[in-house]
Amino acid sequence: MGESDEYEQVYVTAFLLFLIGDPTDSPRLYGAKFRTGDMDLGIGFDTQAIFGAGRSDTLQWLLENGYTDEHARLSEWLSQSEDPKIEDWARHVRDYFYSLDGVLLLDPL
């Protein structure tokens, strides 16, 4: 990844945050997907990355913390776009970013 590949850096950061699974990251990840002017992020950033804490915990946290628009949009997305399933997506992305022996594949900046 070079300096012109900022979106790739966002993708790997989002996946690492997904693995941590803290719902407080979901508004930032939502913004990276839906509130960006960057075409690569808007199209290529996977909505599944927002759900690291799980579907229900993420949606509940958003609702309880005043993120009603995000809650509504993500609820709608889940009802229509369950392909690929979040778990399948996570396995695929892990395979993309990690070697077979578990080393995170990052080029030096």
Coordinates of C-alpha atoms in Angstrom, one line a residue:
M1 CA 0.0 0.0 0.0
G2 CA 1.4 3.4 -1.0
E3 CA 0.4 6.9 -0.1
S4 CA -2.2 7.0 -2.9
D5 CA -4.0 3.9 -1.4
E6 CA -5.6 5.6 1.6
Y7 CA -8.8 3.7 1.0
E8 CA -6.9 0.4 1.4
Q9 CA -5.6 1.6 4.8
V10 CA -9.2 2.4 5.8
Y11 CA -10.3 -1.1 4.7
V12 CA -7.7 -2.8 6.9
T13 CA -8.4 -0.5 9.8
A14 CA -12.1 -1.2 9.5
F15 CA -11.4 -4.9 9.5
L16 CA -9.2 -4.7 12.6
L17 CA -11.9 -2.6 14.4
F18 CA -14.5 -5.2 13.2
L19 CA -12.4 -7.9 15.0
I20 CA -12.3 -5.9 18.2
G21 CA -16.1 -5.7 18.0
D22 CA -16.7 -2.5 19.9
P23 CA -20.1 -0.9 18.9
T24 CA -18.8 2.6 19.6
D25 CA -16.8 2.3 16.4
S26 CA -19.9 1.8 14.3
P27 CA -20.7 5.5 13.7
R28 CA -17.1 6.2 12.4
L29 CA -17.3 3.1 10.2
Y30 CA -20.8 4.2 9.0
G31 CA -19.4 7.6 8.1
A32 CA -16.5 6.0 6.2
K33 CA -19.1 4.2 4.1
F34 CA -22.0 6.5 3.8
R35 CA -20.7 10.0 4.5
T36 CA -17.7 10.1 2.3
G37 CA -17.0 11.9 -1.0
D38 CA -14.4 9.3 -1.9
M39 CA -15.8 7.0 -4.6
D40 CA -13.5 4.1 -3.6
L41 CA -14.8 4.2 0.0
G42 CA -18.4 4.8 -0.9
I43 CA -18.5 1.8 -3.3
G44 CA -15.8 -0.5 -2.1
F45 CA -16.0 -0.1 1.7
D46 CA -18.1 -3.1 2.9
T47 CA -21.1 -2.3 5.1
Q48 CA -20.5 -5.6 6.9
A49 CA -17.4 -3.9 8.6
I50 CA -19.8 -1.8 10.7
F51 CA -21.2 -4.9 12.5
G52 CA -18.1 -6.1 14.4
A53 CA -20.1 -6.1 17.6
G54 CA -22.8 -8.3 15.9
R55 CA -26.0 -7.3 14.3
S56 CA -28.2 -6.8 17.3
D57 CA -25.6 -5.3 19.6
T58 CA -24.6 -2.8 17.0
L59 CA -28.1 -1.7 16.1
Q60 CA -29.1 -1.5 19.8
W61 CA -26.0 0.6 20.6
L62 CA -26.8 3.0 17.7
L63 CA -30.4 3.4 18.8
E64 CA -29.6 3.9 22.5
N65 CA -27.0 6.5 21.7
G66 CA -29.1 8.7 19.4
Y67 CA -27.9 7.4 16.0
T68 CA -31.4 6.9 14.7
D69 CA -30.7 7.6 11.1
E70 CA -27.8 5.1 11.1
H71 CA -29.9 2.6 12.9
A72 CA -32.7 2.9 10.3
R73 CA -30.4 2.7 7.3
L74 CA -28.4 -0.3 8.6
S75 CA -31.6 -2.1 9.7
E76 CA -32.9 -1.6 6.1
W77 CA -29.6 -2.8 4.7
L78 CA -29.7 -5.9 6.8
S79 CA -33.2 -6.7 5.8
Q80 CA -32.2 -6.5 2.1
S81 CA -28.6 -7.3 1.8
E82 CA -27.7 -10.5 3.7
D83 CA -25.5 -11.7 0.9
P84 CA -22.7 -12.3 1.7
K85 CA -23.5 -13.0 5.3
I86 CA -21.4 -11.0 7.8
E87 CA -19.7 -14.1 9.0
D88 CA -18.8 -15.3 5.5
W89 CA -17.6 -11.7 4.7
A90 CA -15.3 -11.7 7.8
R91 CA -13.7 -15.0 6.7
H92 CA -13.1 -13.7 3.2
V93 CA -11.6 -10.5 4.4
R94 CA -9.4 -12.3 6.9
D95 CA -8.1 -14.4 4.1
Y96 CA -7.4 -11.3 2.1
F97 CA -5.4 -9.4 4.8
Y98 CA -3.7 -12.4 6.6
S99 CA -1.3 -15.0 5.3
L100 CA -2.0 -18.7 5.9
D101 CA 0.2 -18.7 8.9
G102 CA -1.7 -15.7 10.5
V103 CA 0.6 -12.8 9.6
L104 CA -1.1 -9.5 8.8
L105 CA -0.1 -8.7 5.2
L106 CA 0.8 -5.0 5.2
D107 CA 3.3 -3.3 2.9
P108 CA 5.6 -0.8 4.7
L109 CA 4.4 2.8 4.3

